[in-house]
């Protein structure tokens, strides 16, 4: 049982990478083993739409249940199933193992990219931002377009130039809305401090006052 639409995302971590990449569809395959890594012929395949904002944990549970159901069916029909080779081979991608540092939020990148990263690494290992030496995990988030209904958040405080205010990593309001590199924002919905339980942002901010105007690290230092 392999939780991707082979040959896309062969390897150790197909679930997070399908979300991080922004795939519109994913699924689960039952395949025969061969000498390669996830290169065997397909015995059964099921596709689903990947809804933006789905976490890796949610996708895991969904595809695990479907995969188990498919495996029982394949075993029952094994003598009548004709294996289908994976193709096209040029569509193959590799889902390498996720490292903790993959979760570092780089606010110089587009908001959609960070949104996908947050949900692709939730609940573990978790995407995170750093402030005063502490890594705070973001487990769910919303995408915010400040050119839409929330234009007020991009207005700088009196005495501050807009060019100085609207920089990646700036917290723009008291809801923890974070400016990203493309001028759009991510707003954490669920946050977790080390050693603490995950909680909604409004509850998190009661004990961890990250105020409007706080500037988080814009980008990762190489």
JSON list of C-alpha atoms in Angstrom, two decimals:
[
{"chain": "A", "resi": 1, "resn": "UNK", "atom": "CA", "xyz": [0.00, 0.00, 0.00]},
{"chain": "A", "resi": 2, "resn": "UNK", "atom": "CA", "xyz": [1.51, 3.33, -1.07]},
{"chain": "A", "resi": 3, "resn": "UNK", "atom": "CA", "xyz": [-0.23, 6.64, -0.27]},
{"chain": "A", "resi": 4, "resn": "UNK", "atom": "CA", "xyz": [0.33, 8.51, -3.53]},
{"chain": "A", "resi": 5, "resn": "UNK", "atom": "CA", "xyz": [-0.59, 8.34, -7.20]},
{"chain": "A", "resi": 6, "resn": "UNK", "atom": "CA", "xyz": [2.48, 6.48, -8.41]},
{"chain": "A", "resi": 7, "resn": "UNK", "atom": "CA", "xyz": [4.85, 7.19, -10.05]},
{"chain": "A", "resi": 8, "resn": "UNK", "atom": "CA", "xyz": [4.45, 10.58, -8.33]},
{"chain": "A", "resi": 9, "resn": "UNK", "atom": "CA", "xyz": [6.02, 10.71, -4.86]},
{"chain": "A", "resi": 10, "resn": "UNK", "atom": "CA", "xyz": [7.95, 7.50, -4.64]},
{"chain": "A", "resi": 11, "resn": "UNK", "atom": "CA", "xyz": [9.88, 7.26, -1.39]},
{"chain": "A", "resi": 12, "resn": "UNK", "atom": "CA", "xyz": [9.63, 7.72, 2.35]},
{"chain": "A", "resi": 13, "resn": "UNK", "atom": "CA", "xyz": [7.28, 10.70, 2.75]},
{"chain": "A", "resi": 14, "resn": "UNK", "atom": "CA", "xyz": [4.65, 10.93, 0.00]},
{"chain": "A", "resi": 15, "resn": "UNK", "atom": "CA", "xyz": [1.92, 12.39, 2.21]},
{"chain": "A", "resi": 16, "resn": "UNK", "atom": "CA", "xyz": [3.66, 15.59, 3.35]},
{"chain": "A", "resi": 17, "resn": "UNK", "atom": "CA", "xyz": [5.25, 16.26, -0.02]},
{"chain": "A", "resi": 18, "resn": "UNK", "atom": "CA", "xyz": [1.94, 16.01, -1.89]},
{"chain": "A", "resi": 19, "resn": "UNK", "atom": "CA", "xyz": [0.54, 18.75, 0.36]},
{"chain": "A", "resi": 20, "resn": "UNK", "atom": "CA", "xyz": [3.71, 20.87, 0.39]},
{"chain": "A", "resi": 21, "resn": "UNK", "atom": "CA", "xyz": [3.81, 20.77, -3.42]},
{"chain": "A", "resi": 22, "resn": "UNK", "atom": "CA", "xyz": [0.21, 21.95, -3.64]},
{"chain": "A", "resi": 23, "resn": "UNK", "atom": "CA", "xyz": [-1.00, 18.88, -5.55]},
{"chain": "A", "resi": 24, "resn": "UNK", "atom": "CA", "xyz": [-4.65, 19.12, -6.52]},
{"chain": "A", "resi": 25, "resn": "UNK", "atom": "CA", "xyz": [-5.09, 15.34, -6.46]},
{"chain": "A", "resi": 26, "resn": "UNK", "atom": "CA", "xyz": [-3.55, 12.49, -4.55]},
{"chain": "A", "resi": 27, "resn": "UNK", "atom": "CA", "xyz": [-4.58, 8.96, -3.68]},
{"chain": "A", "resi": 28, "resn": "UNK", "atom": "CA", "xyz": [-3.45, 5.48, -2.78]},
{"chain": "A", "resi": 29, "resn": "UNK", "atom": "CA", "xyz": [-2.04, 2.60, -4.82]},
{"chain": "A", "resi": 30, "resn": "UNK", "atom": "CA", "xyz": [-1.71, -1.12, -4.20]},
{"chain": "A", "resi": 31, "resn": "UNK", "atom": "CA", "xyz": [1.44, -2.25, -6.00]},
{"chain": "A", "resi": 32, "resn": "UNK", "atom": "CA", "xyz": [3.53, -5.32, -6.51]},
{"chain": "A", "resi": 33, "resn": "UNK", "atom": "CA", "xyz": [7.02, -5.16, -5.08]},
{"chain": "A", "resi": 34, "resn": "UNK", "atom": "CA", "xyz": [10.00, -5.30, -7.41]},
{"chain": "A", "resi": 35, "resn": "UNK", "atom": "CA", "xyz": [13.70, -4.53, -7.08]},
{"chain": "A", "resi": 36, "resn": "UNK", "atom": "CA", "xyz": [13.20, -0.76, -7.28]},
{"chain": "A", "resi": 37, "resn": "UNK", "atom": "CA", "xyz": [11.91, 1.75, -4.71]},
{"chain": "A", "resi": 38, "resn": "UNK", "atom": "CA", "xyz": [8.14, 1.95, -5.19]},
{"chain": "A", "resi": 39, "resn": "UNK", "atom": "CA", "xyz": [8.53, 1.13, -8.89]},
{"chain": "A", "resi": 40, "resn": "UNK", "atom": "CA", "xyz": [6.41, -2.04, -9.04]},
{"chain": "A", "resi": 41, "resn": "UNK", "atom": "CA", "xyz": [3.30, -2.47, -11.22]},
{"chain": "A", "resi": 42, "resn": "UNK", "atom": "CA", "xyz": [-0.04, -1.20, -9.93]},
{"chain": "A", "resi": 43, "resn": "UNK", "atom": "CA", "xyz": [-2.78, -3.61, -8.83]},
{"chain": "A", "resi": 44, "resn": "UNK", "atom": "CA", "xyz": [-5.34, -0.97, -7.74]},
{"chain": "A", "resi": 45, "resn": "UNK", "atom": "CA", "xyz": [-5.50, 2.81, -7.64]},
{"chain": "A", "resi": 46, "resn": "UNK", "atom": "CA", "xyz": [-7.85, 5.32, -6.03]},
{"chain": "A", "resi": 47, "resn": "UNK", "atom": "CA", "xyz": [-7.75, 9.08, -6.61]},
{"chain": "A", "resi": 48, "resn": "UNK", "atom": "CA", "xyz": [-9.11, 11.85, -4.39]},
{"chain": "A", "resi": 49, "resn": "UNK", "atom": "CA", "xyz": [-9.17, 15.64, -4.61]},
{"chain": "A", "resi": 50, "resn": "UNK", "atom": "CA", "xyz": [-6.71, 17.19, -2.18]},
{"chain": "A", "resi": 51, "resn": "UNK", "atom": "CA", "xyz": [-8.58, 20.03, -0.50]},
{"chain": "A", "resi": 52, "resn": "UNK", "atom": "CA", "xyz": [-6.35, 23.01, 0.45]},
{"chain": "A", "resi": 53, "resn": "UNK", "atom": "CA", "xyz": [-5.89, 23.15, 4.22]},
{"chain": "A", "resi": 54, "resn": "UNK", "atom": "CA", "xyz": [-5.98, 19.37, 4.68]},
{"chain": "A", "resi": 55, "resn": "UNK", "atom": "CA", "xyz": [-3.27, 18.40, 7.16]},
{"chain": "A", "resi": 56, "resn": "UNK", "atom": "CA", "xyz": [-0.90, 15.50, 6.72]},
{"chain": "A", "resi": 57, "resn": "UNK", "atom": "CA", "xyz": [-2.50, 13.79, 9.72]},
{"chain": "A", "resi": 58, "resn": "UNK", "atom": "CA", "xyz": [-5.96, 14.09, 8.23]},
{"chain": "A", "resi": 59, "resn": "UNK", "atom": "CA", "xyz": [-4.77, 12.81, 4.86]},
{"chain": "A", "resi": 60, "resn": "UNK", "atom": "CA", "xyz": [-2.98, 9.89, 6.52]},
{"chain": "A", "resi": 61, "resn": "UNK", "atom": "CA", "xyz": [-6.13, 8.73, 8.28]},
{"chain": "A", "resi": 62, "resn": "UNK", "atom": "CA", "xyz": [-8.23, 9.05, 5.13]},
{"chain": "A", "resi": 63, "resn": "UNK", "atom": "CA", "xyz": [-5.84, 7.15, 2.88]},
{"chain": "A", "resi": 64, "resn": "UNK", "atom": "CA", "xyz": [-4.99, 4.51, 5.50]},
{"chain": "A", "resi": 65, "resn": "UNK", "atom": "CA", "xyz": [-8.65, 3.55, 5.75]},
{"chain": "A", "resi": 66, "resn": "UNK", "atom": "CA", "xyz": [-9.09, 3.49, 1.99]},
{"chain": "A", "resi": 67, "resn": "UNK", "atom": "CA", "xyz": [-5.85, 1.59, 1.48]},
{"chain": "A", "resi": 68, "resn": "UNK", "atom": "CA", "xyz": [-6.89, -1.13, 3.93]},
{"chain": "A", "resi": 69, "resn": "UNK", "atom": "CA", "xyz": [-10.22, -1.50, 2.14]},
{"chain": "A", "resi": 70, "resn": "UNK", "atom": "CA", "xyz": [-8.48, -1.72, -1.24]},
{"chain": "A", "resi": 71, "resn": "UNK", "atom": "CA", "xyz": [-5.96, -4.28, 0.01]},
{"chain": "A", "resi": 72, "resn": "UNK", "atom": "CA", "xyz": [-8.71, -6.67, 1.12]},
{"chain": "A", "resi": 73, "resn": "UNK", "atom": "CA", "xyz": [-10.36, -6.33, -2.28]},
{"chain": "A", "resi": 74, "resn": "UNK", "atom": "CA", "xyz": [-7.07, -6.95, -4.13]},
{"chain": "A", "resi": 75, "resn": "UNK", "atom": "CA", "xyz": [-6.36, -10.10, -2.09]},
{"chain": "A", "resi": 76, "resn": "UNK", "atom": "CA", "xyz": [-9.84, -11.40, -2.90]},
{"chain": "A", "resi": 77, "resn": "UNK", "atom": "CA", "xyz": [-9.33, -10.80, -6.64]},
{"chain": "A", "resi": 78, "resn": "UNK", "atom": "CA", "xyz": [-5.58, -11.36, -6.94]},
{"chain": "A", "resi": 79, "resn": "UNK", "atom": "CA", "xyz": [-5.87, -14.13, -9.60]},
{"chain": "A", "resi": 80, "resn": "UNK", "atom": "CA", "xyz": [-7.96, -11.97, -11.92]},
{"chain": "A", "resi": 81, "resn": "UNK", "atom": "CA", "xyz": [-6.07, -8.66, -11.61]},
{"chain": "A", "resi": 82, "resn": "UNK", "atom": "CA", "xyz": [-3.67, -7.66, -14.39]},
{"chain": "A", "resi": 83, "resn": "UNK", "atom": "CA", "xyz": [-0.81, -5.54, -13.01]},
{"chain": "A", "resi": 84, "resn": "UNK", "atom": "CA", "xyz": [-0.33, -2.23, -14.82]},
{"chain": "A", "resi": 85, "resn": "UNK", "atom": "CA", "xyz": [3.17, -0.77, -15.19]},
{"chain": "A", "resi": 86, "resn": "UNK", "atom": "CA", "xyz": [3.72, 2.67, -13.70]},
{"chain": "A", "resi": 87, "resn": "UNK", "atom": "CA", "xyz": [3.82, 5.35, -16.36]},
{"chain": "A", "resi": 88, "resn": "UNK", "atom": "CA", "xyz": [4.89, 7.73, -17.59]},
{"chain": "A", "resi": 89, "resn": "UNK", "atom": "CA", "xyz": [8.28, 7.29, -15.96]},
{"chain": "A", "resi": 90, "resn": "UNK", "atom": "CA", "xyz": [9.16, 10.96, -16.56]},
{"chain": "A", "resi": 91, "resn": "UNK", "atom": "CA", "xyz": [6.33, 11.86, -14.12]},
{"chain": "A", "resi": 92, "resn": "UNK", "atom": "CA", "xyz": [8.14, 10.13, -11.25]},
{"chain": "A", "resi": 93, "resn": "UNK", "atom": "CA", "xyz": [9.09, 12.32, -8.27]},
{"chain": "A", "resi": 94, "resn": "UNK", "atom": "CA", "xyz": [10.96, 11.46, -5.10]},
{"chain": "A", "resi": 95, "resn": "UNK", "atom": "CA", "xyz": [9.50, 12.06, -1.64]},
{"chain": "A", "resi": 96, "resn": "UNK", "atom": "CA", "xyz": [12.58, 12.23, 0.54]},
{"chain": "A", "resi": 97, "resn": "UNK", "atom": "CA", "xyz": [12.41, 11.87, 4.30]},
{"chain": "A", "resi": 98, "resn": "UNK", "atom": "CA", "xyz": [11.27, 15.04, 6.08]},
{"chain": "A", "resi": 99, "resn": "UNK", "atom": "CA", "xyz": [13.84, 16.74, 8.30]},
{"chain": "A", "resi": 100, "resn": "UNK", "atom": "CA", "xyz": [12.95, 18.99, 11.24]},
{"chain": "A", "resi": 101, "resn": "UNK", "atom": "CA", "xyz": [14.56, 22.02, 9.59]},
{"chain": "A", "resi": 102, "resn": "UNK", "atom": "CA", "xyz": [12.24, 21.62, 6.59]},
{"chain": "A", "resi": 103, "resn": "UNK", "atom": "CA", "xyz": [9.58, 23.14, 8.83]},
{"chain": "A", "resi": 104, "resn": "UNK", "atom": "CA", "xyz": [11.29, 26.52, 9.31]},
{"chain": "A", "resi": 105, "resn": "UNK", "atom": "CA", "xyz": [8.91, 29.20, 7.98]},
{"chain": "A", "resi": 106, "resn": "UNK", "atom": "CA", "xyz": [10.75, 31.46, 5.55]},
{"chain": "A", "resi": 107, "resn": "UNK", "atom": "CA", "xyz": [8.62, 34.60, 5.33]},
{"chain": "A", "resi": 108, "resn": "UNK", "atom": "CA", "xyz": [10.38, 35.81, 2.20]},
{"chain": "A", "resi": 109, "resn": "UNK", "atom": "CA", "xyz": [8.46, 33.09, 0.33]},
{"chain": "A", "resi": 110, "resn": "UNK", "atom": "CA", "xyz": [4.86, 33.37, -0.99]},
{"chain": "A", "resi": 111, "resn": "UNK", "atom": "CA", "xyz": [2.01, 32.91, 1.48]},
{"chain": "A", "resi": 112, "resn": "UNK", "atom": "CA", "xyz": [0.56, 29.93, -0.42]},
{"chain": "A", "resi": 113, "resn": "UNK", "atom": "CA", "xyz": [3.89, 28.13, -0.16]},
{"chain": "A", "resi": 114, "resn": "UNK", "atom": "CA", "xyz": [3.98, 28.62, 3.63]},
{"chain": "A", "resi": 115, "resn": "UNK", "atom": "CA", "xyz": [0.30, 27.65, 3.91]},
{"chain": "A", "resi": 116, "resn": "UNK", "atom": "CA", "xyz": [1.04, 24.35, 2.16]},
{"chain": "A", "resi": 117, "resn": "UNK", "atom": "CA", "xyz": [4.15, 23.74, 4.28]},
{"chain": "A", "resi": 118, "resn": "UNK", "atom": "CA", "xyz": [2.21, 24.30, 7.51]},
{"chain": "A", "resi": 119, "resn": "UNK", "atom": "CA", "xyz": [-0.45, 21.74, 6.61]},
{"chain": "A", "resi": 120, "resn": "UNK", "atom": "CA", "xyz": [1.98, 19.28, 5.02]},
{"chain": "A", "resi": 121, "resn": "UNK", "atom": "CA", "xyz": [4.00, 19.05, 8.24]},
{"chain": "A", "resi": 122, "resn": "UNK", "atom": "CA", "xyz": [1.04, 18.97, 10.64]},
{"chain": "A", "resi": 123, "resn": "UNK", "atom": "CA", "xyz": [0.97, 17.49, 13.23]},
{"chain": "A", "resi": 124, "resn": "UNK", "atom": "CA", "xyz": [4.59, 16.24, 13.02]},
{"chain": "A", "resi": 125, "resn": "UNK", "atom": "CA", "xyz": [7.27, 17.42, 12.80]},
{"chain": "A", "resi": 126, "resn": "UNK", "atom": "CA", "xyz": [5.42, 20.74, 12.48]},
{"chain": "A", "resi": 127, "resn": "UNK", "atom": "CA", "xyz": [6.21, 23.97, 10.64]},
{"chain": "A", "resi": 128, "resn": "UNK", "atom": "CA", "xyz": [7.53, 26.64, 12.98]},
{"chain": "A", "resi": 129, "resn": "UNK", "atom": "CA", "xyz": [8.66, 30.23, 13.40]},
{"chain": "A", "resi": 130, "resn": "UNK", "atom": "CA", "xyz": [11.31, 31.41, 15.82]},
{"chain": "A", "resi": 131, "resn": "UNK", "atom": "CA", "xyz": [10.98, 34.30, 18.25]},
{"chain": "A", "resi": 132, "resn": "UNK", "atom": "CA", "xyz": [13.43, 35.13, 21.02]},
{"chain": "A", "resi": 133, "resn": "UNK", "atom": "CA", "xyz": [15.04, 31.71, 20.77]},
{"chain": "A", "resi": 134, "resn": "UNK", "atom": "CA", "xyz": [11.79, 29.74, 20.98]},
{"chain": "A", "resi": 135, "resn": "UNK", "atom": "CA", "xyz": [10.35, 27.69, 18.11]},
{"chain": "A", "resi": 136, "resn": "UNK", "atom": "CA", "xyz": [6.57, 27.99, 17.91]},
{"chain": "A", "resi": 137, "resn": "UNK", "atom": "CA", "xyz": [4.79, 25.37, 15.81]},
{"chain": "A", "resi": 138, "resn": "UNK", "atom": "CA", "xyz": [1.95, 26.39, 13.51]},
{"chain": "A", "resi": 139, "resn": "UNK", "atom": "CA", "xyz": [-0.34, 23.40, 12.94]},
{"chain": "A", "resi": 140, "resn": "UNK", "atom": "CA", "xyz": [-3.14, 25.04, 10.96]},
{"chain": "A", "resi": 141, "resn": "UNK", "atom": "CA", "xyz": [-3.44, 28.42, 9.27]},
{"chain": "A", "resi": 142, "resn": "UNK", "atom": "CA", "xyz": [-5.60, 30.58, 7.00]},
{"chain": "A", "resi": 143, "resn": "UNK", "atom": "CA", "xyz": [-4.52, 32.42, 3.88]},
{"chain": "A", "resi": 144, "resn": "UNK", "atom": "CA", "xyz": [-5.23, 36.15, 4.06]},
{"chain": "A", "resi": 145, "resn": "UNK", "atom": "CA", "xyz": [-5.24, 38.57, 1.14]},
{"chain": "A", "resi": 146, "resn": "UNK", "atom": "CA", "xyz": [-4.78, 42.08, 2.58]},
{"chain": "A", "resi": 147, "resn": "UNK", "atom": "CA", "xyz": [-5.98, 43.58, -0.69]},
{"chain": "A", "resi": 148, "resn": "UNK", "atom": "CA", "xyz": [-9.41, 42.05, -0.02]},
{"chain": "A", "resi": 149, "resn": "UNK", "atom": "CA", "xyz": [-11.71, 42.44, 2.95]},
{"chain": "A", "resi": 150, "resn": "UNK", "atom": "CA", "xyz": [-8.91, 42.99, 5.47]},
{"chain": "A", "resi": 151, "resn": "UNK", "atom": "CA", "xyz": [-7.22, 46.05, 4.02]},
{"chain": "A", "resi": 152, "resn": "UNK", "atom": "CA", "xyz": [-6.95, 47.68, 7.45]},
{"chain": "A", "resi": 153, "resn": "UNK", "atom": "CA", "xyz": [-4.19, 45.31, 8.55]},
{"chain": "A", "resi": 154, "resn": "UNK", "atom": "CA", "xyz": [-1.75, 46.71, 6.00]},
{"chain": "A", "resi": 155, "resn": "UNK", "atom": "CA", "xyz": [-2.12, 50.29, 7.22]},
{"chain": "A", "resi": 156, "resn": "UNK", "atom": "CA", "xyz": [1.04, 51.19, 9.16]},
{"chain": "A", "resi": 157, "resn": "UNK", "atom": "CA", "xyz": [0.89, 52.85, 12.56]},
{"chain": "A", "resi": 158, "resn": "UNK", "atom": "CA", "xyz": [1.21, 56.60, 12.57]},
{"chain": "A", "resi": 159, "resn": "UNK", "atom": "CA", "xyz": [4.74, 57.77, 11.93]},
{"chain": "A", "resi": 160, "resn": "UNK", "atom": "CA", "xyz": [5.86, 54.58, 10.14]},
{"chain": "A", "resi": 161, "resn": "UNK", "atom": "CA", "xyz": [6.32, 54.44, 6.37]},
{"chain": "A", "resi": 162, "resn": "UNK", "atom": "CA", "xyz": [4.40, 51.75, 4.49]},
{"chain": "A", "resi": 163, "resn": "UNK", "atom": "CA", "xyz": [7.63, 50.42, 2.95]},
{"chain": "A", "resi": 164, "resn": "UNK", "atom": "CA", "xyz": [9.04, 49.94, 6.45]},
{"chain": "A", "resi": 165, "resn": "UNK", "atom": "CA", "xyz": [5.85, 48.35, 7.78]},
{"chain": "A", "resi": 166, "resn": "UNK", "atom": "CA", "xyz": [5.01, 45.89, 5.00]},
{"chain": "A", "resi": 167, "resn": "UNK", "atom": "CA", "xyz": [8.02, 43.60, 5.18]},
{"chain": "A", "resi": 168, "resn": "UNK", "atom": "CA", "xyz": [8.09, 39.79, 5.29]},
{"chain": "A", "resi": 169, "resn": "UNK", "atom": "CA", "xyz": [7.82, 38.45, 8.83]},
{"chain": "A", "resi": 170, "resn": "UNK", "atom": "CA", "xyz": [5.90, 41.43, 10.21]},
{"chain": "A", "resi": 171, "resn": "UNK", "atom": "CA", "xyz": [2.96, 40.62, 12.50]},
{"chain": "A", "resi": 172, "resn": "UNK", "atom": "CA", "xyz": [0.29, 42.97, 11.17]},
{"chain": "A", "resi": 173, "resn": "UNK", "atom": "CA", "xyz": [-2.46, 42.70, 13.77]},
{"chain": "A", "resi": 174, "resn": "UNK", "atom": "CA", "xyz": [-3.43, 41.15, 17.10]},
{"chain": "A", "resi": 175, "resn": "UNK", "atom": "CA", "xyz": [-4.48, 37.89, 15.42]},
{"chain": "A", "resi": 176, "resn": "UNK", "atom": "CA", "xyz": [-0.89, 36.89, 14.58]},
{"chain": "A", "resi": 177, "resn": "UNK", "atom": "CA", "xyz": [-1.33, 37.62, 10.86]},
{"chain": "A", "resi": 178, "resn": "UNK", "atom": "CA", "xyz": [2.11, 37.35, 9.24]},
{"chain": "A", "resi": 179, "resn": "UNK", "atom": "CA", "xyz": [3.25, 39.18, 6.11]},
{"chain": "A", "resi": 180, "resn": "UNK", "atom": "CA", "xyz": [4.88, 37.00, 3.44]},
{"chain": "A", "resi": 181, "resn": "UNK", "atom": "CA", "xyz": [7.11, 37.72, 0.49]},
{"chain": "A", "resi": 182, "resn": "UNK", "atom": "CA", "xyz": [4.35, 38.09, -2.11]},
{"chain": "A", "resi": 183, "resn": "UNK", "atom": "CA", "xyz": [2.37, 40.69, -0.14]},
{"chain": "A", "resi": 184, "resn": "UNK", "atom": "CA", "xyz": [-0.17, 38.14, 1.08]},
{"chain": "A", "resi": 185, "resn": "UNK", "atom": "CA", "xyz": [-0.34, 36.70, 4.60]},
{"chain": "A", "resi": 186, "resn": "UNK", "atom": "CA", "xyz": [-0.75, 33.57, 6.67]},
{"chain": "A", "resi": 187, "resn": "UNK", "atom": "CA", "xyz": [-2.76, 33.70, 9.88]},
{"chain": "A", "resi": 188, "resn": "UNK", "atom": "CA", "xyz": [-2.11, 30.82, 12.30]},
{"chain": "A", "resi": 189, "resn": "UNK", "atom": "CA", "xyz": [-5.24, 29.06, 13.55]},
{"chain": "A", "resi": 190, "resn": "UNK", "atom": "CA", "xyz": [-3.55, 26.51, 15.82]},
{"chain": "A", "resi": 191, "resn": "UNK", "atom": "CA", "xyz": [-0.20, 27.17, 17.53]},
{"chain": "A", "resi": 192, "resn": "UNK", "atom": "CA", "xyz": [1.95, 25.09, 19.89]},
{"chain": "A", "resi": 193, "resn": "UNK", "atom": "CA", "xyz": [4.71, 26.24, 22.22]},
{"chain": "A", "resi": 194, "resn": "UNK", "atom": "CA", "xyz": [7.39, 23.69, 23.16]},
{"chain": "A", "resi": 195, "resn": "UNK", "atom": "CA", "xyz": [6.20, 21.47, 26.01]},
{"chain": "A", "resi": 196, "resn": "UNK", "atom": "CA", "xyz": [2.64, 22.78, 25.80]},
{"chain": "A", "resi": 197, "resn": "UNK", "atom": "CA", "xyz": [-0.54, 21.54, 24.16]},
{"chain": "A", "resi": 198, "resn": "UNK", "atom": "CA", "xyz": [-1.65, 22.91, 20.82]},
{"chain": "A", "resi": 199, "resn": "UNK", "atom": "CA", "xyz": [-4.23, 25.68, 21.15]},
{"chain": "A", "resi": 200, "resn": "UNK", "atom": "CA", "xyz": [-6.22, 28.16, 19.12]},
{"chain": "A", "resi": 201, "resn": "UNK", "atom": "CA", "xyz": [-4.33, 31.35, 18.32]},
{"chain": "A", "resi": 202, "resn": "UNK", "atom": "CA", "xyz": [-6.52, 33.58, 20.47]},
{"chain": "A", "resi": 203, "resn": "UNK", "atom": "CA", "xyz": [-5.85, 31.39, 23.51]},
{"chain": "A", "resi": 204, "resn": "UNK", "atom": "CA", "xyz": [-2.14, 31.13, 22.66]},
{"chain": "A", "resi": 205, "resn": "UNK", "atom": "CA", "xyz": [-1.82, 34.92, 22.51]},
{"chain": "A", "resi": 206, "resn": "UNK", "atom": "CA", "xyz": [-3.27, 35.29, 26.00]},
{"chain": "A", "resi": 207, "resn": "UNK", "atom": "CA", "xyz": [-0.12, 33.79, 27.46]},
{"chain": "A", "resi": 208, "resn": "UNK", "atom": "CA", "xyz": [2.32, 34.64, 24.66]},
{"chain": "A", "resi": 209, "resn": "UNK", "atom": "CA", "xyz": [1.78, 38.27, 23.67]},
{"chain": "A", "resi": 210, "resn": "UNK", "atom": "CA", "xyz": [3.27, 38.52, 20.18]},
{"chain": "A", "resi": 211, "resn": "UNK", "atom": "CA", "xyz": [2.04, 42.02, 19.51]},
{"chain": "A", "resi": 212, "resn": "UNK", "atom": "CA", "xyz": [1.21, 43.86, 16.31]},
{"chain": "A", "resi": 213, "resn": "UNK", "atom": "CA", "xyz": [4.40, 45.16, 14.77]},
{"chain": "A", "resi": 214, "resn": "UNK", "atom": "CA", "xyz": [6.66, 42.34, 15.96]},
{"chain": "A", "resi": 215, "resn": "UNK", "atom": "CA", "xyz": [9.14, 41.43, 13.25]},
{"chain": "A", "resi": 216, "resn": "UNK", "atom": "CA", "xyz": [9.95, 37.74, 12.96]},
{"chain": "A", "resi": 217, "resn": "UNK", "atom": "CA", "xyz": [12.98, 36.44, 11.08]},
{"chain": "A", "resi": 218, "resn": "UNK", "atom": "CA", "xyz": [12.32, 37.16, 7.41]},
{"chain": "A", "resi": 219, "resn": "UNK", "atom": "CA", "xyz": [14.28, 34.31, 5.89]},
{"chain": "A", "resi": 220, "resn": "UNK", "atom": "CA", "xyz": [16.46, 31.35, 6.66]},
{"chain": "A", "resi": 221, "resn": "UNK", "atom": "CA", "xyz": [20.15, 32.03, 6.89]},
{"chain": "A", "resi": 222, "resn": "UNK", "atom": "CA", "xyz": [22.08, 29.61, 4.70]}
]
